[in-house]
Amino acid sequence: MSWLKAAGQYANNAIKKADDALKAAATAAAATAVGPDTKSTRAILKDHVTYIRSFADAMLGKERHSDYDKLALNYRLPEELDSMMQLLEAENAFAQHMREDPSKGPCTMYFLEDNVMEMLFQLMQLDHSVALQKCVIKTVIRALRLRYELLDNGSVARLVMQMAERLEYSPMRAQYALTHCEFLYALCDKVQRNPAALLPVVVSKNVNTGGMGHEFLLLNWSIQHFQDPAGGEYAQRGILSLLQISDQRVTEAVCSHSGLIERTVRMVDLGFHSALREIDANQGAMDEVGSKRSKPDPAPFYAAMRFVDNVVKVAEGKVAAQLLEVLDANFLRQTLRKRLMVGSEVQHVGVMEIVRGLFEPDPLLMSQNPPRNGRRLQQPQLISLIAKVLVGVPSSARGDGSATPTEGEGGGLLSTLIERVDSMNDEESVAALHLFASLVDIHDEKVMAMLVGPTLARPEVAAAVQAELQRPKGCAEAIDSLEERMQEAMKGLVKLAPPEGLDEYQKDAIRVVSVCFRCCELWLGVEGAAAPVEGARAFVDVILAKLSSFFRNSLQVNLVLTGIIAKLITYPSPAQHLFFISQAVAAKLPPNILSLHRVIEKLDKDAASRMASVEDGEGKLRAAREGCAKALSKAASGDDDIDDAKEQHLLQTVVVLLELRLELLCRMQAKRQCCLAWKLYDMGR
């Protein structure tokens, strides 16, 4: 029986394919033939519509049939609807190719004259048939996507809104949720394209409860479903389409007569807590859990934040500002801040990794063809808001002017994150360093003021920097001093860094420094930054202290650490520029204040003394440079079977130190070129 059944199915499929082929051929022939015995496309369309209407008239008003879906299939309703739309789509495509008015096509004219949309609405009222409902909705969506704007006809527009309302409140909606949300998106897209004609239709004048104003029905229906597992993405795209309409009615409806902002922030919060479930399942200290800990799945959280990013991008300023305000108050300064400060080491690392991911390249953009490079979050207002919460910029200091971090409003969070840089646990230290590397890479004035400002505000540092600022060539000579020092140190690196590697460093340095200068050209100083919280360690002090313990750090820590140093010396701010790269400023600082020059000098001496005891040091360094990537993968997996681990760690650390010198040299050369282009620091005069 199984063989007979399979043979029967094969025969049925073959017959169906042959029937479809004949039907397509007949349709094409009808569209092109001009013979006297051939039906016109209008006549063929009329036959399809007449057949569909006869079915609708026969079924409407009768008691519920035992199986509407089976009946619709027996009467070939899906095929008839598809054939009807194929004729309309072919005519529209031909009119577009010939640059003709699609409304003058015979099929389109018949579609309007014979009230085909009313017939579709009549079919939609057979709401006990899920398959038929889906088929009718897809047919309406295809009709809305025709080149001819059907909704320009007021009666058709009102009829489509009645369809949307009927579907919204149908008890069977859950069974065709995806198709319904796609229909809402198609309708939102049409409203966005022609708001003048369609806004009066979709903003209900009959709903006015408690003086709240007229309800934006289409918007509120989309909001009801923008978190649905099935169709939520369509609903979100529809909302974004409506938010692009520059109209006071839309702005007022979003801010005052809908729950979009509150529900969006709630969606972010739910996505974040969903990611935390895996993190909270990891019990015990980091040393006990280690690489066996469960990795969080932040995809729902990232999707929610990406929607916030898109709303900020397309919405009117009032809507974007209100959304950011509620997000800041209800999520960033409550949920996120609390989870960053409270919990175990394992939970701290997991939350820091999730937050850092917001500033990383978006896999969705990178997977496109051609690939695009960009952060998960694109809008500067949103990125800056998150960064300011992390570094403790008070909510009262979001505008111009600086402010002092306080324990209650975020200073405590910044101090906690800084302390984690110096954690005894490598994973926690690396996670904190990665997070700070992302914050430094944002190029935000207030973020840099909170990170670098406390060090620059010290009286000894301020006096030394001010003295060099008063010298005409102080900033330019600072570049010369660090460049000469790195060139001298680079003499032993020539054999380790082939010319093509050096070219890549130089190209990357030019790109990075140019981006930094372009982002920072509206603010060139953090000299007015506030003083630190009393008793708290400054970020720069901790970073330089961590750098001074280079040979005791792990390879992962040193790689992230050198990246932060390279980013900090790139900034064009005069005070920051002088503090990090001026040898004259470093010479004026008291011994208890670390500077980059002093730390590098100390590391050079340590490297020389440690390498003196290594046989064939140059050859082993070359081999270690090639094996750094392999060592990283072993360290990440916890597999440590390297012979003579101490010597291997020394060689890898020296390689990273040499690479840091090469990076600093290329950054100084790129910075010189950018200073000439931006006419900074009296370069070339």
XYZ file of C-alpha atoms in Angstrom:
685
model
C 0.000 0.000 0.000
C 2.848 2.359 0.753
C 4.182 1.905 -2.797
C 0.760 2.524 -4.308
C 0.324 5.595 -2.137
C 3.710 6.986 -3.205
C 2.926 6.309 -6.865
C -0.417 8.066 -6.533
C 1.192 11.107 -4.939
C 3.802 11.212 -7.702
C 1.075 11.066 -10.360
C -0.947 13.809 -8.664
C 2.122 16.071 -8.491
C 2.918 15.448 -12.133
C -0.656 16.262 -13.158
C -0.614 19.439 -11.052
C 2.690 20.579 -12.609
C 1.368 19.924 -16.102
C -1.831 21.784 -15.284
C 0.111 24.758 -13.946
C 2.335 24.803 -17.021
C -0.675 24.746 -19.341
C -2.352 27.463 -17.311
C 0.746 29.685 -17.422
C 1.084 29.120 -21.154
C -2.576 29.970 -21.665
C -2.243 33.131 -19.624
C 0.838 34.225 -21.566
C -0.853 33.480 -24.861
C -3.935 35.421 -23.813
C -1.793 38.387 -22.913
C 0.063 38.487 -26.236
C -2.172 36.950 -28.863
C -4.312 39.157 -31.033
C -6.280 36.536 -32.913
C -10.070 36.899 -33.166
C -10.736 33.662 -31.248
C -8.416 34.469 -28.327
C -9.802 35.944 -25.127
C -8.412 39.226 -23.917
C -6.707 39.486 -20.535
C -9.686 41.478 -19.269
C -12.048 38.662 -20.249
C -9.829 36.067 -18.589
C -9.698 38.185 -15.431
C -13.473 38.523 -15.530
C -13.860 34.736 -15.704
C -11.658 34.285 -12.633
C -13.476 36.997 -10.684
C -16.901 35.643 -11.649
C -15.941 32.164 -10.484
C -14.549 33.454 -7.162
C -17.564 35.690 -6.596
C -19.981 32.815 -7.202
C -18.227 30.858 -4.465
C -18.343 33.826 -2.077
C -22.039 34.473 -2.744
C -22.858 30.799 -2.272
C -21.046 30.540 1.068
C -21.914 33.878 2.644
C -24.902 33.923 4.941
C -25.018 30.157 5.327
C -24.283 28.303 8.499
C -20.741 27.295 9.159
C -19.613 24.552 6.819
C -18.005 21.511 8.387
C -14.739 22.063 6.518
C -14.344 25.404 4.731
C -10.651 24.756 4.022
C -11.326 21.519 2.183
C -14.189 23.123 0.269
C -11.985 26.048 -0.809
C -9.334 23.652 -2.053
C -11.872 21.567 -3.942
C -13.125 24.688 -5.683
C -9.513 25.693 -6.483
C -9.941 29.068 -4.779
C -6.196 29.574 -4.094
C -5.331 28.867 -7.745
C -8.058 31.200 -8.984
C -6.900 34.034 -6.717
C -3.300 33.494 -7.795
C -4.230 33.550 -11.480
C -6.194 36.763 -10.977
C -3.195 38.477 -9.367
C -0.791 37.161 -12.005
C -2.780 38.980 -14.678
C -2.721 42.242 -12.703
C 0.978 41.949 -11.868
C 1.926 41.174 -15.479
C -0.025 44.191 -16.685
C 1.582 46.463 -14.087
C 5.072 45.210 -14.950
C 4.421 45.781 -18.665
C 3.094 49.302 -17.971
C 6.182 50.086 -15.902
C 8.458 48.807 -18.678
C 6.610 50.905 -21.279
C 6.388 53.870 -18.857
C 2.632 53.930 -19.198
C -0.094 54.750 -16.680
C -1.016 51.403 -15.032
C -4.504 52.659 -14.152
C -5.408 52.613 -17.861
C -4.702 48.918 -18.235
C -7.779 46.805 -18.999
C -7.251 44.459 -16.027
C -6.701 47.266 -13.537
C -9.754 49.132 -14.811
C -11.877 46.005 -14.463
C -10.445 45.360 -10.976
C -11.688 48.788 -9.868
C -14.948 48.869 -11.810
C -16.120 45.459 -10.634
C -15.282 46.146 -6.962
C -12.975 43.158 -6.633
C -11.726 44.384 -3.254
C -15.270 44.163 -1.915
C -15.407 40.575 -3.116
C -12.162 39.849 -1.247
C -13.632 41.421 1.871
C -16.662 39.190 1.415
C -14.388 36.138 1.304
C -12.570 37.363 4.401
C -15.809 37.166 6.357
C -15.656 33.363 6.083
C -13.453 33.502 9.155
C -13.779 29.833 10.076
C -11.433 28.911 7.242
C -7.816 29.583 8.260
C -6.305 28.513 4.934
C -8.773 30.671 2.989
C -8.102 33.620 5.300
C -4.365 33.341 4.657
C -4.877 33.095 0.933
C -7.180 36.148 0.837
C -4.794 38.218 3.001
C -1.857 37.364 0.732
C -3.968 38.342 -2.276
C -4.759 41.734 -0.707
C -1.047 42.225 0.086
C -0.155 41.536 -3.545
C -2.826 43.985 -4.645
C -1.418 46.683 -2.344
C 2.047 46.166 -3.815
C 0.916 46.800 -7.369
C 2.479 49.771 -9.074
C -0.943 51.373 -9.279
C -1.794 52.885 -5.896
C -5.129 51.270 -5.095
C -5.412 53.164 -1.814
C -5.571 56.481 -3.642
C -9.175 55.482 -4.125
C -10.840 56.560 -0.862
C -13.454 53.826 -0.856
C -10.806 51.149 -1.397
C -8.686 52.613 1.414
C -11.597 52.545 3.853
C -12.430 48.996 2.799
C -8.841 47.855 3.433
C -8.963 49.447 6.892
C -12.155 47.475 7.587
C -10.270 44.333 6.555
C -7.440 45.195 8.953
C -9.907 45.814 11.772
C -11.729 42.556 11.158
C -8.461 40.600 11.139
C -7.213 42.359 14.271
C -10.173 41.275 16.355
C -10.767 37.876 14.740
C -10.764 34.962 17.223
C -8.754 32.957 14.670
C -5.996 35.607 14.320
C -3.336 33.594 16.136
C -3.431 30.967 13.390
C -2.458 33.450 10.663
C -0.452 35.925 12.781
C 2.521 36.109 10.413
C 0.368 36.856 7.369
C -1.648 39.419 9.331
C 1.498 41.292 10.447
C 2.770 41.307 6.872
C -0.565 42.840 5.838
C -0.218 45.538 8.512
C 3.305 46.306 7.287
C 2.141 46.612 3.671
C -0.587 49.007 4.813
C 1.842 51.068 6.954
C 4.208 51.303 4.005
C 1.432 52.666 1.804
C 0.471 55.250 4.440
C 4.100 56.376 4.722
C 4.276 56.834 0.945
C 1.093 58.923 0.767
C 0.358 60.373 4.224
C -1.681 63.330 3.003
C -4.409 61.108 1.551
C -4.253 58.126 3.912
C -3.658 59.571 7.384
C -7.277 60.750 7.682
C -8.366 57.185 6.924
C -6.110 55.383 9.424
C -6.571 57.902 12.258
C -10.010 57.023 13.570
C -12.350 59.927 14.257
C -14.802 57.630 15.995
C -12.476 56.637 18.834
C -12.019 59.466 21.322
C -11.939 58.101 24.852
C -11.589 60.360 27.854
C -10.295 63.330 25.920
C -7.181 61.373 24.834
C -7.567 62.404 21.218
C -8.244 60.373 18.107
C -6.672 56.932 18.028
C -4.054 56.079 15.430
C -5.532 52.644 14.822
C -2.931 51.291 12.422
C -0.081 52.309 14.725
C -1.700 50.796 17.817
C -2.502 47.548 16.028
C 1.137 47.242 14.966
C 2.289 47.997 18.527
C 0.132 45.140 19.815
C 2.154 42.660 17.751
C 5.694 44.066 17.537
C 6.897 41.522 20.126
C 5.122 38.537 18.576
C 7.359 35.545 17.788
C 5.504 35.244 14.471
C 5.257 38.509 12.589
C 6.924 40.781 15.135
C 9.554 41.872 12.624
C 6.865 42.897 10.125
C 5.071 44.868 12.850
C 8.299 46.658 13.793
C 8.987 47.562 10.167
C 5.454 48.913 9.892
C 5.922 51.073 12.995
C 9.192 52.445 11.610
C 7.430 53.287 8.344
C 4.775 55.283 10.205
C 7.389 57.059 12.340
C 9.017 58.409 9.194
C 5.919 60.523 8.521
C 6.664 64.117 9.449
C 3.238 65.025 10.766
C 2.135 66.439 14.110
C -0.701 63.905 14.320
C 1.778 61.028 14.196
C 4.089 62.597 16.780
C 1.193 63.339 19.120
C -0.248 59.843 18.700
C 3.100 58.188 19.486
C 3.930 60.348 22.505
C 0.490 60.708 24.072
C -1.978 58.182 22.703
C 0.013 54.966 22.358
C 2.167 52.733 24.511
C 5.005 52.484 21.982
C 7.719 54.053 24.136
C 6.871 52.189 27.347
C 6.423 48.856 25.550
C 9.685 49.306 23.654
C 11.630 49.860 26.887
C 9.831 46.883 28.422
C 10.880 44.772 25.424
C 14.515 45.828 26.004
C 14.257 44.902 29.676
C 12.709 41.516 28.904
C 15.391 40.772 26.310
C 18.102 41.638 28.811
C 16.605 39.408 31.518
C 16.258 36.614 28.962
C 20.021 36.795 28.329
C 20.704 36.825 32.070
C 18.969 33.481 32.665
C 21.991 31.607 31.332
C 24.356 33.833 33.318
C 22.453 33.377 36.567
C 22.580 29.602 36.101
C 26.365 29.692 36.593
C 26.936 29.135 40.288
C 30.327 29.487 41.965
C 33.408 31.629 41.546
C 35.045 32.269 38.167
C 38.010 30.080 39.110
C 35.617 27.172 39.673
C 33.416 27.738 36.607
C 35.975 29.145 34.153
C 35.534 28.237 30.511
C 32.741 25.776 31.409
C 30.337 28.606 32.192
C 27.240 28.925 30.027
C 27.443 31.679 27.468
C 24.460 34.052 27.397
C 22.211 34.347 24.367
C 21.760 38.105 24.002
C 20.033 37.927 20.596
C 16.594 39.116 21.892
C 18.272 41.959 23.797
C 20.311 43.037 20.772
C 17.209 42.854 18.552
C 15.284 45.078 20.980
C 18.149 47.591 21.164
C 18.427 47.580 17.373
C 14.732 48.507 17.200
C 15.366 51.380 19.642
C 18.258 52.463 17.427
C 16.019 52.469 14.347
C 13.286 54.430 16.132
C 15.825 57.087 17.160
C 17.009 57.195 13.549
C 13.675 57.705 11.778
C 11.361 59.319 14.343
C 10.784 62.999 14.990
C 13.070 64.600 17.573
C 10.372 64.713 20.236
C 9.679 60.975 19.940
C 13.384 60.053 19.958
C 14.102 62.265 22.970
C 11.202 60.824 24.961
C 12.224 57.254 24.146
C 15.836 57.872 25.225
C 14.660 59.531 28.419
C 12.447 56.592 29.405
C 15.141 54.081 28.396
C 17.667 55.908 30.568
C 15.402 56.149 33.601
C 13.732 52.714 33.470
C 16.453 50.453 32.110
C 19.972 51.894 31.949
C 20.100 53.486 35.401
C 18.087 50.773 37.097
C 18.354 47.303 35.577
C 21.665 47.593 33.728
C 23.544 49.539 36.399
C 22.381 47.174 39.149
C 23.422 44.046 37.255
C 26.850 45.511 36.495
C 27.511 46.176 40.170
C 25.812 43.282 41.984
C 26.500 39.575 41.626
C 29.321 37.084 41.314
C 32.420 37.308 39.117
C 30.792 35.016 36.577
C 27.731 37.273 36.381
C 29.877 40.408 36.142
C 31.816 38.960 33.191
C 28.628 37.873 31.419
C 26.934 41.263 31.774
C 30.060 43.152 30.666
C 30.311 40.920 27.592
C 26.664 41.607 26.718
C 27.090 45.381 27.085
C 30.304 45.364 25.107
C 28.486 43.573 22.287
C 26.324 46.661 21.748
C 29.393 48.513 20.422
C 30.744 45.651 18.313
C 30.265 45.174 14.537
C 26.809 43.946 13.604
C 26.848 40.389 12.154
C 23.715 41.241 10.139
C 25.586 44.023 8.321
C 28.684 41.895 7.818
C 26.599 39.056 6.327
C 25.169 41.283 3.609
C 26.453 41.192 0.051
C 28.631 43.202 -0.214
C 29.539 43.100 3.511
C 29.100 46.332 5.472
C 30.996 47.282 8.585
C 29.112 48.989 11.369
C 28.202 48.717 15.034
C 25.062 47.023 16.250
C 23.935 50.460 17.368
C 24.386 53.242 14.835
C 22.810 56.358 16.307
C 25.255 58.615 18.202
C 22.587 59.745 20.697
C 21.872 56.192 21.838
C 25.524 55.093 21.894
C 26.510 58.205 23.828
C 23.658 57.711 26.323
C 24.746 54.152 27.167
C 28.406 55.169 27.437
C 27.609 58.101 29.729
C 25.673 55.838 32.060
C 28.623 53.437 32.216
C 31.171 56.141 33.034
C 28.878 57.917 35.485
C 27.883 61.140 33.737
C 24.963 62.415 35.876
C 21.603 62.759 34.149
C 21.653 66.470 35.022
C 24.816 66.969 32.957
C 23.724 65.614 29.566
C 23.943 69.003 27.896
C 26.901 71.312 27.682
C 29.300 71.605 30.561
C 31.025 69.049 32.719
C 29.972 67.394 35.915
C 31.530 65.455 38.724
C 30.609 61.783 39.009
C 28.769 60.996 42.211
C 28.371 57.731 44.059
C 24.608 57.768 43.637
C 24.415 58.574 39.933
C 27.116 56.400 38.420
C 30.463 57.336 39.942
C 30.263 54.132 41.958
C 29.735 52.099 38.763
C 32.758 53.676 37.048
C 34.943 53.015 40.105
C 33.737 49.405 40.198
C 34.510 48.841 36.515
C 37.961 50.419 36.929
C 38.731 48.134 39.876
C 37.837 45.117 37.740
C 40.619 46.023 35.312
C 43.024 45.108 38.135
C 41.138 41.924 39.039
C 43.139 38.837 39.963
C 40.893 36.862 37.604
C 41.981 37.134 33.978
C 38.506 36.729 32.467
C 37.083 39.533 34.576
C 40.049 41.789 33.795
C 39.826 41.080 30.056
C 36.042 41.691 30.017
C 36.498 45.059 31.801
C 39.344 46.071 29.477
C 37.285 45.153 26.403
C 34.414 47.264 27.699
C 36.682 50.276 28.274
C 38.264 49.793 24.831
C 34.773 50.074 23.327
C 34.029 53.211 25.376
C 37.282 54.891 24.321
C 36.503 54.058 20.689
C 33.186 55.957 20.804
C 34.947 59.365 20.580
C 32.518 61.063 22.945
C 33.657 64.241 24.702
C 31.983 63.580 28.050
C 33.051 59.944 28.122
C 36.678 60.936 27.630
C 36.282 63.684 30.229
C 35.204 61.105 32.801
C 37.958 58.645 31.868
C 40.959 60.934 31.299
C 39.843 64.138 33.023
C 40.539 63.069 36.632
C 44.200 62.454 35.787
C 44.549 65.714 33.845
C 42.890 67.608 36.710
C 45.656 66.750 39.164
C 47.632 69.902 40.048
C 51.014 68.378 39.098
C 49.757 67.114 35.745
C 47.838 70.305 34.980
C 50.904 72.465 35.704
C 53.213 70.345 33.525
C 50.721 70.237 30.653
C 49.976 73.957 30.872
C 53.668 74.782 30.691
C 54.005 72.846 27.449
C 50.797 74.309 26.025
C 52.271 77.794 26.390
C 55.273 76.814 24.266
C 54.601 77.466 20.530
C 55.911 74.072 19.420
C 55.046 72.054 22.515
C 52.426 69.785 20.900
C 54.398 69.295 17.690
C 57.615 68.432 19.539
C 55.704 65.882 21.624
C 55.018 63.878 18.477
C 58.701 64.113 17.537
C 59.801 62.890 20.972
C 57.665 59.736 21.004
C 58.328 59.032 17.324
C 62.109 59.225 17.831
C 61.896 57.007 20.892
C 59.879 54.376 19.021
C 62.188 54.491 15.985
C 65.157 53.851 18.218
C 63.384 50.937 19.851
C 62.295 49.622 16.438
C 65.827 48.820 15.308
C 65.557 45.360 16.791
C 62.133 44.801 15.234
C 63.065 45.053 11.549
C 63.587 41.318 11.158
C 60.380 40.566 13.022
C 58.168 42.957 11.057
C 58.329 42.396 7.281
C 57.669 45.424 5.023
C 54.153 44.262 4.093
C 53.276 44.015 7.774
C 54.543 47.529 8.346
C 52.458 48.808 5.437
C 49.332 47.300 6.978
C 50.105 48.977 10.300
C 50.574 52.337 8.576
C 47.378 52.062 6.538
C 45.372 51.051 9.594
C 46.904 53.898 11.624
C 45.954 56.490 8.990
C 42.385 55.175 8.909
C 41.972 55.068 12.691
C 43.541 58.475 13.361
C 41.531 60.119 10.555
C 38.275 58.745 11.967
C 39.219 59.906 15.458
C 40.108 63.433 14.292
C 36.927 63.693 12.235
C 34.768 62.596 15.191
C 36.553 64.916 17.613
C 36.939 68.030 15.467
C 34.063 69.755 17.298
C 35.759 69.280 20.665
C 39.519 69.408 21.059
C 39.958 69.394 24.809
C 38.918 67.774 28.025
C 40.834 70.284 30.113
C 37.669 71.381 31.874
C 36.805 67.900 33.072
C 35.645 67.452 36.622
C 37.744 66.197 39.492
C 37.388 62.520 40.461
C 35.421 61.157 43.354
C 37.584 61.325 46.445
C 39.330 58.034 47.154
C 38.552 56.527 43.726
C 41.312 55.349 41.389
C 41.569 57.163 38.063
C 41.130 55.148 34.885
C 44.415 56.313 33.321
C 46.361 55.495 36.504
C 44.992 51.947 36.546
C 45.696 51.435 32.834
C 49.305 52.634 33.154
C 49.798 50.576 36.311
C 48.448 47.518 34.489
C 50.830 48.271 31.611
C 53.771 48.485 34.001
C 53.036 44.904 35.093
C 53.245 43.780 31.453
C 55.402 40.721 32.094
C 53.049 39.441 34.797
C 49.897 39.851 32.699
C 48.400 37.182 30.467
C 48.647 37.434 26.703
C 44.931 38.306 26.358
C 45.185 41.121 28.913
C 48.246 42.627 27.210
C 46.665 42.576 23.751
C 43.569 44.473 24.895
C 45.696 46.785 27.055
C 47.974 47.816 24.186
C 44.900 48.526 22.065
C 43.568 50.934 24.707
C 46.949 52.717 24.915
C 47.015 53.125 21.123
C 43.493 54.587 21.191
C 44.282 57.033 24.014
C 47.334 58.532 22.275
C 45.307 59.012 19.088
C 42.966 61.682 20.469
C 43.685 65.247 19.281
C 42.820 66.918 22.597
C 45.922 69.068 23.401
C 46.074 68.227 27.115
C 45.559 64.504 26.552
C 48.005 64.599 23.641
C 50.748 66.146 25.766
C 50.212 63.973 28.827
C 50.567 60.726 26.932
C 53.272 61.434 24.351
C 55.313 64.453 25.528
C 58.671 63.523 27.066
C 58.949 67.053 28.476
C 55.676 66.653 30.406
C 56.771 63.236 31.671
C 60.042 64.707 32.973
C 58.167 67.333 35.009
C 55.853 64.864 36.754
C 56.698 63.650 40.286
C 57.811 59.993 40.644
C 54.476 58.900 42.135
C 52.601 59.744 38.897
C 53.013 57.247 36.064
C 53.454 58.388 32.461
C 53.605 56.430 29.223
C 57.272 57.345 28.648
C 58.275 56.115 32.092
C 56.354 52.880 31.758
C 57.829 52.091 28.325
C 61.333 52.868 29.599
C 60.786 50.478 32.517
C 59.431 47.762 30.211
C 62.414 48.120 27.848
C 64.810 47.510 30.747
C 62.763 44.547 31.965
C 62.678 43.034 28.472
C 66.429 43.431 28.010
C 67.275 41.851 31.363
C 64.833 38.956 30.906
C 65.871 38.196 27.309
C 69.579 38.133 28.246
C 69.133 34.676 29.714
C 67.342 33.254 26.645
C 69.496 31.381 24.127
C 68.961 32.315 20.469
C 66.548 35.049 21.556
C 66.023 36.514 18.056
C 65.115 33.184 16.487
C 62.784 32.288 19.323
C 61.137 35.715 19.146
C 60.427 35.202 15.448
C 58.901 31.801 16.155
C 56.901 33.226 19.078
C 55.516 35.980 16.866
C 54.185 33.386 14.442
C 52.782 31.296 17.300
C 50.923 34.041 19.187
C 47.595 33.221 17.513
C 47.982 29.534 18.409
C 48.839 30.469 21.980
C 45.726 32.626 22.204
C 43.460 29.778 21.107
C 45.057 27.415 23.620
C 44.691 29.934 26.414
C 41.044 30.503 25.526
C 40.315 26.772 25.672
C 42.272 26.234 28.876
C 44.686 23.828 27.126
C 48.156 24.599 28.463
C 50.564 21.933 27.308
C 53.352 24.243 26.104
C 56.837 23.133 26.996
C 58.717 25.564 29.191
C 55.624 27.752 29.745
C 57.538 30.533 31.507
C 59.940 31.073 28.609
C 57.096 30.881 26.093
C 55.132 33.493 28.042
C 58.204 35.738 28.157
C 58.731 35.477 24.407
C 55.078 36.179 23.647
C 55.078 39.172 26.010
C 58.183 40.640 24.345
C 56.565 40.151 20.928
C 53.458 42.058 22.064
C 55.715 44.795 23.487
C 57.523 45.082 20.151
C 54.191 45.218 18.346
C 53.110 48.017 20.695
C 56.190 50.003 19.697
C 55.381 49.476 16.033
C 51.768 50.529 16.660
C 52.812 53.689 18.527
C 55.299 54.618 15.795
C 52.685 54.276 13.042
C 50.115 56.192 15.123
C 52.569 59.081 15.579
C 53.333 59.194 11.849
C 49.609 59.138 11.045
C 48.914 61.765 13.695
C 51.538 64.058 12.156
C 49.792 63.832 8.774
C 46.359 64.409 10.292
C 47.603 67.395 12.296
C 48.867 68.943 9.066
C 45.506 68.281 7.380
C 43.490 69.664 10.322
C 46.013 72.486 10.939
C 46.553 71.538 14.582
C 49.507 72.089 16.908
C 51.321 74.491 14.514
C 52.595 71.516 12.545
C 54.795 72.458 9.594
C 55.184 76.107 10.605
